[in-house]
Coordinates of C-alpha atoms and ligand atoms in Angstrom, one line a residue:
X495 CA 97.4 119.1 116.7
X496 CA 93.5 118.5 116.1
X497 CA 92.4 115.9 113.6
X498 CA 88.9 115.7 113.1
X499 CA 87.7 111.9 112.8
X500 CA 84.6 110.7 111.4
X501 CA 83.6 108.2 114.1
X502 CA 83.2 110.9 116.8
X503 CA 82.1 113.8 114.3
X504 CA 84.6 115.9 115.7
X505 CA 88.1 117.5 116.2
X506 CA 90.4 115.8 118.2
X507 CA 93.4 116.2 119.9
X508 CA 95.7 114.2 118.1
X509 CA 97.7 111.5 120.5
X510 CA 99.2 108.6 118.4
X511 CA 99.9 105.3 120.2
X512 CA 103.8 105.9 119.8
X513 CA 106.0 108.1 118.1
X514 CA 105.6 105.9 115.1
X515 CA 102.1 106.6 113.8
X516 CA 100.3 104.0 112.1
X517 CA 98.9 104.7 109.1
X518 CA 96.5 102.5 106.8
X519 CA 94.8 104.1 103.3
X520 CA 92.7 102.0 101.3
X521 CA 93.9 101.2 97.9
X522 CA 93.2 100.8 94.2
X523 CA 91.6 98.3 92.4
X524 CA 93.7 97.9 89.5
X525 CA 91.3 97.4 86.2
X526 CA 91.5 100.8 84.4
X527 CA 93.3 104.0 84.6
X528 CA 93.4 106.0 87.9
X529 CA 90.9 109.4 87.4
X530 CA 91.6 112.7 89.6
X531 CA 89.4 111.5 92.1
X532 CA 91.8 108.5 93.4
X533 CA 95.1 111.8 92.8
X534 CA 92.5 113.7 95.5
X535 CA 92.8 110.8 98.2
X536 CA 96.0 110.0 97.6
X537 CA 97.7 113.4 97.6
X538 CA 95.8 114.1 100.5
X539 CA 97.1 111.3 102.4
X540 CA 100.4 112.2 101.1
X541 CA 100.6 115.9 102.8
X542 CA 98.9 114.0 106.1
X543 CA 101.9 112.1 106.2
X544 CA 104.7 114.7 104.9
X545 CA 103.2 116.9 107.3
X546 CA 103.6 114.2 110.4
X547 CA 106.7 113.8 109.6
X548 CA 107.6 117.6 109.5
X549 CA 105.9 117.5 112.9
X550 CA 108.6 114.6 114.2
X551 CA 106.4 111.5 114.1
X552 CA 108.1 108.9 112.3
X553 CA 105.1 107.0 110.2
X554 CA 104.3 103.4 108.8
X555 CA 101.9 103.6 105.9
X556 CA 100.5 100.2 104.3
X557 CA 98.1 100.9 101.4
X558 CA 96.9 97.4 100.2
X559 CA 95.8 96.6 96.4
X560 CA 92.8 94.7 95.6
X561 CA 94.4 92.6 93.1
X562 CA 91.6 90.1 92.7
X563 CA 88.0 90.9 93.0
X564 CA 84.8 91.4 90.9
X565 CA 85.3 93.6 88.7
X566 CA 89.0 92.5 87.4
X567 CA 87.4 89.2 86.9
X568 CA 84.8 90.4 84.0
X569 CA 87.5 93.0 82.3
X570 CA 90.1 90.3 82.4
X571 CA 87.1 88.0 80.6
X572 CA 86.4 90.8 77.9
X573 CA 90.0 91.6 77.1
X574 CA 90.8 88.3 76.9
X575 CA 93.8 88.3 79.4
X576 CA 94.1 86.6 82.8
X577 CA 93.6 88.4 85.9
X578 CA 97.1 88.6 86.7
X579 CA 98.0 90.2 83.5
X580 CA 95.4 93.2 83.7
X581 CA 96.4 93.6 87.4
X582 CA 100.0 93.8 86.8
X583 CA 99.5 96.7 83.9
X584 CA 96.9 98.8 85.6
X585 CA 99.3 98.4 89.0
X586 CA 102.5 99.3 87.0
X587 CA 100.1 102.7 85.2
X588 CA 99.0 103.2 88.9
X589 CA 102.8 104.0 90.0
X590 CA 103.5 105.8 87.3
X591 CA 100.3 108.3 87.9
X592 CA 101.1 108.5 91.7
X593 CA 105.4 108.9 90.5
X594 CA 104.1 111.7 88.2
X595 CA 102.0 113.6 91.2
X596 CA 105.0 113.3 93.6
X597 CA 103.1 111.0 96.1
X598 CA 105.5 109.1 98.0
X599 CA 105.3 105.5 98.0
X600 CA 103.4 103.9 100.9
X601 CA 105.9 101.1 102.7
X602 CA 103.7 98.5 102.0
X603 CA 101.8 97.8 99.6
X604 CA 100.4 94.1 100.3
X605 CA 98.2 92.6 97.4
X606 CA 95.5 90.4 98.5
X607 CA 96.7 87.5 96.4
X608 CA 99.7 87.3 98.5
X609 CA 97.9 87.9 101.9
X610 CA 95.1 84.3 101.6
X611 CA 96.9 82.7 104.8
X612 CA 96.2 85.6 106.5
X613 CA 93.0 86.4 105.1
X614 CA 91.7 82.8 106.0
X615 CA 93.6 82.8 109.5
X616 CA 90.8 85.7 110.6
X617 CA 88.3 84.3 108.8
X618 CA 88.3 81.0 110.7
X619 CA 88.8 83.0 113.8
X620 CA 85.9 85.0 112.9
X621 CA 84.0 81.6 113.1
X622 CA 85.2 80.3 115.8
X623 CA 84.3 83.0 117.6
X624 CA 80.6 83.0 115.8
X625 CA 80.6 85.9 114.1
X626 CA 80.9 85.0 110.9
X627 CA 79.2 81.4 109.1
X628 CA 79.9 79.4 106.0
X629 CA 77.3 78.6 103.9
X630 CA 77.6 76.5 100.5
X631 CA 81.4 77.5 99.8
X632 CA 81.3 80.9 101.2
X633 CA 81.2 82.7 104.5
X634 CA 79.3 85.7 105.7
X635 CA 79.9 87.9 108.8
X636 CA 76.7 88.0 110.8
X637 CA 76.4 91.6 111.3
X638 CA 73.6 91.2 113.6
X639 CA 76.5 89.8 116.5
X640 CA 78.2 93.0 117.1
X641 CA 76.3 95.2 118.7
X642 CA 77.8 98.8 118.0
X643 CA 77.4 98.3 114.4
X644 CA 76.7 100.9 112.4
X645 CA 79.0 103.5 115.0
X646 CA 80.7 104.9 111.8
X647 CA 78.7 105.7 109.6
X648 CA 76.3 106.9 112.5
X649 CA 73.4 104.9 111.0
X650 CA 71.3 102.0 113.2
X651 CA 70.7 98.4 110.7
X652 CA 66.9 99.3 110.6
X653 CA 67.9 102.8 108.8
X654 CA 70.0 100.1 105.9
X655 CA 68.1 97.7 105.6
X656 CA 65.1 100.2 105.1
X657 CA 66.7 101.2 102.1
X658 CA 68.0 97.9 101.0
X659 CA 67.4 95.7 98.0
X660 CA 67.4 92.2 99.5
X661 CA 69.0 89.8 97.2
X662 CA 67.3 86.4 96.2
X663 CA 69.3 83.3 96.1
X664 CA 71.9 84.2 98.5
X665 CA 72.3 81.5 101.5
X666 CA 72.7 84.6 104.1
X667 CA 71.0 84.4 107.7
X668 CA 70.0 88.0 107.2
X669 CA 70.2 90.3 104.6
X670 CA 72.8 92.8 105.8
X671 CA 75.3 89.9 106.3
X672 CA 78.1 90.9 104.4
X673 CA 80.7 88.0 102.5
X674 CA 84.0 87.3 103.9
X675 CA 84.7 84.4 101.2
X676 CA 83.2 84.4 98.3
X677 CA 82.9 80.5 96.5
X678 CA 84.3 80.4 93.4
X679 CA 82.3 79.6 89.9
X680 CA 84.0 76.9 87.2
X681 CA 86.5 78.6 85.6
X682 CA 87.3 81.9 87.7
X683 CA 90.6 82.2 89.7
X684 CA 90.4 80.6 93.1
X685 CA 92.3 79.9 96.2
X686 CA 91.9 76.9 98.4
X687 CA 90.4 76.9 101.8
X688 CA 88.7 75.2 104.6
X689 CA 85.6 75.9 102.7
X690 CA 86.2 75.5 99.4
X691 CA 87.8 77.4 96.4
X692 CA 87.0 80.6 96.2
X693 CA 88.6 84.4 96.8
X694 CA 88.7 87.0 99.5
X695 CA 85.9 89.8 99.8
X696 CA 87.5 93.2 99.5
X697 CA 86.1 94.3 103.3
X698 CA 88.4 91.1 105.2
X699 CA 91.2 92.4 103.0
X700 CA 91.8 95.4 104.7
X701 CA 91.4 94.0 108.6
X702 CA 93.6 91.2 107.7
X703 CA 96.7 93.2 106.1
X704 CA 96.1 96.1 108.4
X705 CA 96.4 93.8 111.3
X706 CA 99.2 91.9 110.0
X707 CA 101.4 94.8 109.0
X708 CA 100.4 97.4 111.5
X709 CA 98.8 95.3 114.7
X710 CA 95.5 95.5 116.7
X711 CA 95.0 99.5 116.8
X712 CA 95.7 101.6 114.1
X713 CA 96.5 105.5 114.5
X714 CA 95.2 106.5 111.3
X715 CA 92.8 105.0 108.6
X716 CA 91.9 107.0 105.3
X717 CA 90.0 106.6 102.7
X718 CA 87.3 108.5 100.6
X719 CA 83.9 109.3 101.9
X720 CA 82.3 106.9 99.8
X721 CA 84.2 103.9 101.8
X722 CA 82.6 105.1 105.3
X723 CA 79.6 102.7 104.3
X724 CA 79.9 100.1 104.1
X725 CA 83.9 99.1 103.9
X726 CA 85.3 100.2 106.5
X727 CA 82.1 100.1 108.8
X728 CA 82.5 96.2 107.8
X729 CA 86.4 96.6 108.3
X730 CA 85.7 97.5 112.1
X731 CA 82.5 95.2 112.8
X732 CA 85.8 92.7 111.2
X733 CA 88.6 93.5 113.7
X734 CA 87.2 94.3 116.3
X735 CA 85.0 90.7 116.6
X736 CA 88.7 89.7 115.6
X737 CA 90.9 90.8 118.1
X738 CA 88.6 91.6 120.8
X739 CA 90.9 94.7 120.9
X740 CA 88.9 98.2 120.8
X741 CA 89.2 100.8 118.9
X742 CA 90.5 99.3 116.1
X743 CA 91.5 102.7 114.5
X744 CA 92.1 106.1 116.8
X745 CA 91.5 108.8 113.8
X746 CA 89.1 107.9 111.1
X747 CA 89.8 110.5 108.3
X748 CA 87.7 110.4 104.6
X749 CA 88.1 112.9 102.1
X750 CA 85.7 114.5 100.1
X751 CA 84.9 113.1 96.3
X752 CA 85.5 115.1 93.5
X753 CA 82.8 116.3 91.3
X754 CA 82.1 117.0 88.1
X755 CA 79.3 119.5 87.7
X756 CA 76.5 118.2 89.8
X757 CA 77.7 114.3 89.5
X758 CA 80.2 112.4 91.6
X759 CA 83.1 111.7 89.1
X760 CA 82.2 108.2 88.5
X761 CA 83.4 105.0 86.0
X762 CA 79.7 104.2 86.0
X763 CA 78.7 108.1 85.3
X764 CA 81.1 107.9 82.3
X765 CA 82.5 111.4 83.2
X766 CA 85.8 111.0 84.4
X767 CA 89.2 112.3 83.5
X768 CA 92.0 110.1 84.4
X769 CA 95.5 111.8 85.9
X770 CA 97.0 111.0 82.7
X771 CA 94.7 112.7 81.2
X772 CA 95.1 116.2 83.7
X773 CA 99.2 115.8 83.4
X774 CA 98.5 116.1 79.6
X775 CA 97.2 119.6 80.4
X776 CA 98.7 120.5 83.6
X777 CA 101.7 120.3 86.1
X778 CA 101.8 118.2 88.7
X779 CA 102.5 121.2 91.0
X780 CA 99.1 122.3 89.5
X781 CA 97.0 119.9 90.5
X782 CA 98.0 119.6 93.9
X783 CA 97.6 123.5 94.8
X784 CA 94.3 122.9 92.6
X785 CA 93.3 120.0 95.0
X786 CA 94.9 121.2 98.5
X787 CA 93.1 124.9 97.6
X788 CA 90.2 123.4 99.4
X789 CA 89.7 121.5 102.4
X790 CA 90.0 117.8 102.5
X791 CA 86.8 117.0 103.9
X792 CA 85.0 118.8 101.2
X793 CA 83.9 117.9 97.9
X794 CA 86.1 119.3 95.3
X795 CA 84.3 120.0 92.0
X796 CA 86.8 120.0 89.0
X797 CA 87.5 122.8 87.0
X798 CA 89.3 124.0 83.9
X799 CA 89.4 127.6 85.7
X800 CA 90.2 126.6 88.9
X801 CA 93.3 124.4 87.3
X802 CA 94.4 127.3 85.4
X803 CA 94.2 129.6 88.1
X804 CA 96.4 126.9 90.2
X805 CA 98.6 126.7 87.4
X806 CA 99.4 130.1 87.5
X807 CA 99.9 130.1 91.2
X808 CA 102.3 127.5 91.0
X809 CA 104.5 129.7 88.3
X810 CA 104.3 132.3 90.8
X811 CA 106.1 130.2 94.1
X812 CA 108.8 128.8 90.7
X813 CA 109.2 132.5 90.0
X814 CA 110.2 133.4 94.1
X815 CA 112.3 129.9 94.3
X816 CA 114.4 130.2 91.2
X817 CA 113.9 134.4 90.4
X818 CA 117.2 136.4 89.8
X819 CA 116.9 139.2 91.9
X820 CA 118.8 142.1 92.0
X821 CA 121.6 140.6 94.4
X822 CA 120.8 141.4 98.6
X823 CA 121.8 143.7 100.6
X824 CA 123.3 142.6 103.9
X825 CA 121.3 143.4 106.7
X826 CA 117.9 143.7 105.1
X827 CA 116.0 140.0 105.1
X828 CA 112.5 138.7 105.2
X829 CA 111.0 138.0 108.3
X830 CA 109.9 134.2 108.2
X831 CA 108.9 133.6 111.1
X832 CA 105.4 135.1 110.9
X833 CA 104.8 132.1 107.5
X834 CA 106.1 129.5 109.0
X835 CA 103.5 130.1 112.4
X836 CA 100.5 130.6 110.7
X837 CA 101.7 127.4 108.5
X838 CA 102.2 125.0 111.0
X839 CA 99.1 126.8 112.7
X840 CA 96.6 126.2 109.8
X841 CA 98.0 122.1 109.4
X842 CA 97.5 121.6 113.1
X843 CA 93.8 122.6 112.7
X844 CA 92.9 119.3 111.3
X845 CA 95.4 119.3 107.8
X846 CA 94.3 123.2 106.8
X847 CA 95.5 123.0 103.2
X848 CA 93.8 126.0 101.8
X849 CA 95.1 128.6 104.8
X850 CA 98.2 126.9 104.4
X851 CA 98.4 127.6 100.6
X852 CA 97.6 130.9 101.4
X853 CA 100.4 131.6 103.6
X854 CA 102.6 130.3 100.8
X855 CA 101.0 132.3 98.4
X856 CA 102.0 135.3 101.2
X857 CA 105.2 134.4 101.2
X858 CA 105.8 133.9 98.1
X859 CA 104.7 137.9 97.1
X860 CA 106.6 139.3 99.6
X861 CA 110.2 137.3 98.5
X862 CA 109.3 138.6 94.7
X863 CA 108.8 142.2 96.0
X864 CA 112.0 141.9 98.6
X865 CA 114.0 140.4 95.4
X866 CA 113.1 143.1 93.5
X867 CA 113.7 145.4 95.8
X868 CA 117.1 144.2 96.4
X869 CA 116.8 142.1 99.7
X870 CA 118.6 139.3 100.9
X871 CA 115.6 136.1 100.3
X872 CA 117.8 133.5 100.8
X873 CA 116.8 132.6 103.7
X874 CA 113.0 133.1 102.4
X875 CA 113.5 131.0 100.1
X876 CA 114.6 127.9 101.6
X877 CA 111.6 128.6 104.3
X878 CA 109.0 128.5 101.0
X879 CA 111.2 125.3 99.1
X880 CA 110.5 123.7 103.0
X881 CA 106.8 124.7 103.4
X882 CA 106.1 123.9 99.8
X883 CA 107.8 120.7 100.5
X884 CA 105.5 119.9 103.0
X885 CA 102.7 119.8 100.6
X886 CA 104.6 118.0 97.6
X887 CA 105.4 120.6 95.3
X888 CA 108.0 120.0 93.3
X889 CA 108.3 124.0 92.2
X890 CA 110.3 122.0 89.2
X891 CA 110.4 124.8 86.0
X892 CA 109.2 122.9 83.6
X893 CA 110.6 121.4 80.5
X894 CA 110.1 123.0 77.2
X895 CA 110.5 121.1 73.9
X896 CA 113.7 123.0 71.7
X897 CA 112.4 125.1 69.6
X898 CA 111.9 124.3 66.0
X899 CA 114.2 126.8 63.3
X900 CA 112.4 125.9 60.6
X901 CA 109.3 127.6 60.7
X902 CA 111.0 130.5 61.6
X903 CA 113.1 130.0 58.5
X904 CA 110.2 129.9 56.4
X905 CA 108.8 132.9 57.9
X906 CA 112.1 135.1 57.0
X907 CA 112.2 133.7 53.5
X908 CA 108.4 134.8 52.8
X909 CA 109.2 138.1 54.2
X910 CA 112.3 138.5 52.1
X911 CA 110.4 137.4 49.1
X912 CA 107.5 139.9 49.7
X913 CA 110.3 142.3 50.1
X914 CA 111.6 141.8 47.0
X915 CA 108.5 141.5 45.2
X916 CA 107.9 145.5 47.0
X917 CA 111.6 146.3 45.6
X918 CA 112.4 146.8 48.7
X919 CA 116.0 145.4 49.9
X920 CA 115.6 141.9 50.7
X921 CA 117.1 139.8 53.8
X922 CA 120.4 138.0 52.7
X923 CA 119.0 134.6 52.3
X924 CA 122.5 133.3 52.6
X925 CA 122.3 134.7 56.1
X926 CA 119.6 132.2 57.1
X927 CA 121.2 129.5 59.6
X928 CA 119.6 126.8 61.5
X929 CA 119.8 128.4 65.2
X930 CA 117.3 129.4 66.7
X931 CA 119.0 132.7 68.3
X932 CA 119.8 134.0 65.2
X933 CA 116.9 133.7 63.0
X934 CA 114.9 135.6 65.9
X935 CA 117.8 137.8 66.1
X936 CA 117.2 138.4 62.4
X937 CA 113.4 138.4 62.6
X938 CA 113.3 140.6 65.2
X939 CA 115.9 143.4 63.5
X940 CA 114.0 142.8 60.4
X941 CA 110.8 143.7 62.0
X942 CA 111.8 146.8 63.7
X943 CA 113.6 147.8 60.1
X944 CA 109.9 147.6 58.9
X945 CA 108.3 149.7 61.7
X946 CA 110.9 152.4 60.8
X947 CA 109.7 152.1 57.7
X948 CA 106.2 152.5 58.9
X949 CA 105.3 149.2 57.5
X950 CA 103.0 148.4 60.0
X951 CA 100.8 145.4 59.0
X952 CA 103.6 143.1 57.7
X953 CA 105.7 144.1 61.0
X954 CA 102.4 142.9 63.1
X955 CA 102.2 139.8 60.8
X956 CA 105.1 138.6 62.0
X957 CA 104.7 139.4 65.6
X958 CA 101.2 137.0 64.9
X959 CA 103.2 134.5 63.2
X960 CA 105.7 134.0 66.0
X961 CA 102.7 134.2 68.3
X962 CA 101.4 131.2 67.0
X963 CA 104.7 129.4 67.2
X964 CA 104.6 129.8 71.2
X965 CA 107.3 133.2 70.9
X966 CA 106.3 136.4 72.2
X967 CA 107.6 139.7 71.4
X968 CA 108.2 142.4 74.0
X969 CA 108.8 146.1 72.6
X970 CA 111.2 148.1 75.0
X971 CA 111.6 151.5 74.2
X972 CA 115.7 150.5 73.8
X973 CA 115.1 146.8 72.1
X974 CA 112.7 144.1 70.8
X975 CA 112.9 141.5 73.2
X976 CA 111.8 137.6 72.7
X977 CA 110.5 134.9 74.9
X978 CA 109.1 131.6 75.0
X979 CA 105.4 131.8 76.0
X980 CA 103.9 128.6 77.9
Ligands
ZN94 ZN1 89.9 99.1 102.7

């Protein structure tokens, strides 16, 4: 298995520590609504890990939530509502989204206002060690004190801080010192510490519950590209000084950021739709072909098309998992073998998702042609439940809401009126019940009475009035026959 890693630039075998891969993603800050770009990373991560597990590797995941910081501080302040509150509802909406999308839940999910003892144990360690320095109530790490900084993100500290605004006001030693504790103003939440009230920085949150749920050397740490620089550049310069233990992560893996149009879907772009917003419109199953249909690493611009066109696909796989074939014949089977190789082939080539898709897609043509043709796809089938598995489809039909007889009422008593009106014979209206099955049953006899008849335009009407009630009609040579449409 290859896994391409951002710190070397390139594919690499894939050799874990242990058969229990270590696994850390970065996770939400909870102050608004989670958008598709956060559903990208965290599906992603989600088929990483299914797909380790398919391969035998039993896997710890820890995804920590930045509970306090920055940014829940001033929409706390405008909504009126402490910190804690707006946390707590944007953490609870958070679960939901992620329940929705069929990610499975991480196995820890530490919060850094129940991780400050930790926090503060490597922070004093950092100093003690002289990496890091507090100054007026707050400490910095003094980036200038490791000297492979920078190894990430492949950029030197000249190339930043070329680039950089430098802040006025700040009691720093050098500019590109980043803050490890951050003093606390009158009136904002704060912890105590050796150096005064204050909170955590978001970059010592992450080497401080990594390291205390997962140890020295992680096997895996994700993110999105935008975190390479400078969070989890900071988050290495952090443990490493830390533990004096090196590398601090084996497989550094980012995924590309979702666009809309030309722009980055961004909160300070104002152009993003949230997952609540997608589920609105589209299955869950949707979204993650639409997502996995390209490759992780690459930026993935959103599209109303390209969700369609996923949304079909996924009715496709639901129509070869739950189809009523014509009953097999013993003997005559798919051969599965040939799907399931170029599956595992395409995830071993560092988490293929769009050739894997594909070979589903294959599969799944060949069990609706096989069904149709009579052949035994049981066995198909449970391969394509299994591979789908792998990448979180639920292939779930979806729900539809009952259908409402009263329209369709209304529509047979306007026909029958206009019928009368024509003196033609009229529909019984004593025949009109309140099931559904039997007012189309009517409406559909009706209808074809009226073609006979040669009455074509009212016999269309209706056909256009049941259209826009979601029902379409189907004309068989033998019968009218009625379905749901989506
Ligand atoms: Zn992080």
């Amino acid at each position: 298995m290859k896994v391409y890693s951002t710190l070397s630039g390139q594919k690499e075998e894939f050799l874990p520590q242990g058969d229990e891969v270590k696994m850390y993603v970065c996770g939400v800050t909870p102050y608004d609504d989670c958008h598709i770009g956060h559903a990208m990373s965290y599906i992603v991560f989600d088929v990483i890990r299914r797909y380790l597990q398919f391969r035998g590797y039993k896997v710890k995941y820890v995804q920590n939530i930045t509970d306090i910081d920055d940014k829940i501080i001033d929409r706390a302040d405008k909504l009126g509502i402490s910190t804690g509150e707006l946390a707590e509802k944007y953490i609870n909406n958070y679960f939901a989204d992620m329940d929705a999308l069929n990610i499975e839940q991480a196995d820890i999910y530490p919060r850094a206002t129940e991780e400050i003892p930790k926090i503060i144990e490597v922070i004093q360690g950092l100093i003690d060690k002289r990496y890091a320095y507090p100054a007026q109530g707050s400490v910095y790490f003094r980036v200038r004190s490791v000297a492979d900084y920078g190894k990430l993100s492949h950029r030197s500290l000249e190339s930043v801080m070329a680039g950089m605004r430098i802040e006025v006001g700040e009691d720093k030693e050098y500019p590109m010192d980043f803050t490890l504790w951050k003093a606390s103003k009158p009136g904002e939440p704060s912890w105590q510490s050796p150096w005064g009230p204050g909170r955590p920085g978001w970059h010592i949150e992450c080497s401080a519950m990594s390291l205390k749920y997962l140890g020295d050397t992680l096997d895996i740490h994700g993110g999105g590209q935008d975190l390479v620089f400078p969070h989890h550049e900071n988050e290495i310069a952090q443990s490493e000084s830390f533990t004096g233990t090196k590398p601090f992560v084996k497989y550094w893996l980012h995924n590309g950021l979702v666009q809309l149009g030309e722009d980055k879907m961004s909160k300070s772009l104002g152009n993003l739709i949230t997952i609540k917003e997608a589920l609105e419109r589209y299955s869950p199953d949707a979204i993650r072909i639409f997502i996995l249909s390209s490759h992780y690493r690459s930026p993935l611009t959103y599209s109303e098309e390209g969700l369609e066109a996923a949304e079909r696909g996924a009715e496709r796989i639901r129509q070869a998992v739950h189809g009523e074939g014509k009953g097999g014949k013993v003997g005559e089977r798919v051969d599965v073998e040939p799907y399931r190789r170029r599956f595992i082939e395409a995830m071993d080539d560092d988490f293929n998702t769009a050739q894997a898709l594909a070979t589903i897609f294959d599969l799944t043509r060949d069990i609706n042609r096989a069904d149709e043709a009579g052949l035994d796809v049981t066995e198909a089938r449970g391969v394509l439940l299994e591979l789908a598995g792998i990448l979180g489809l639920t292939l779930k039909l979806p729900e539809k809401p009952p259908l409402d007889a009263e329209p369709l009422r209304q529509l047979l008593i306007s026909i029958n009126n206009r019928l009368l009106e024509a003196k033609l014979k009229g529909i019984p209206i004593d025949r009109l019940s309140t099931d559904v099955e039997s007012l189309m049953e009517l409406l559909t006899s009706t209808r074809n009475t009226l073609r006979d008849a040669k009455l074509w335009q009212l016999a269309d009407e209706i056909r256009a009035k049941l259209g826009e009630l979601g029902i379409a009609l189907e004309d068989t040579p033998k019968e009218t026959k009625w379905k749901r449409k989506r």
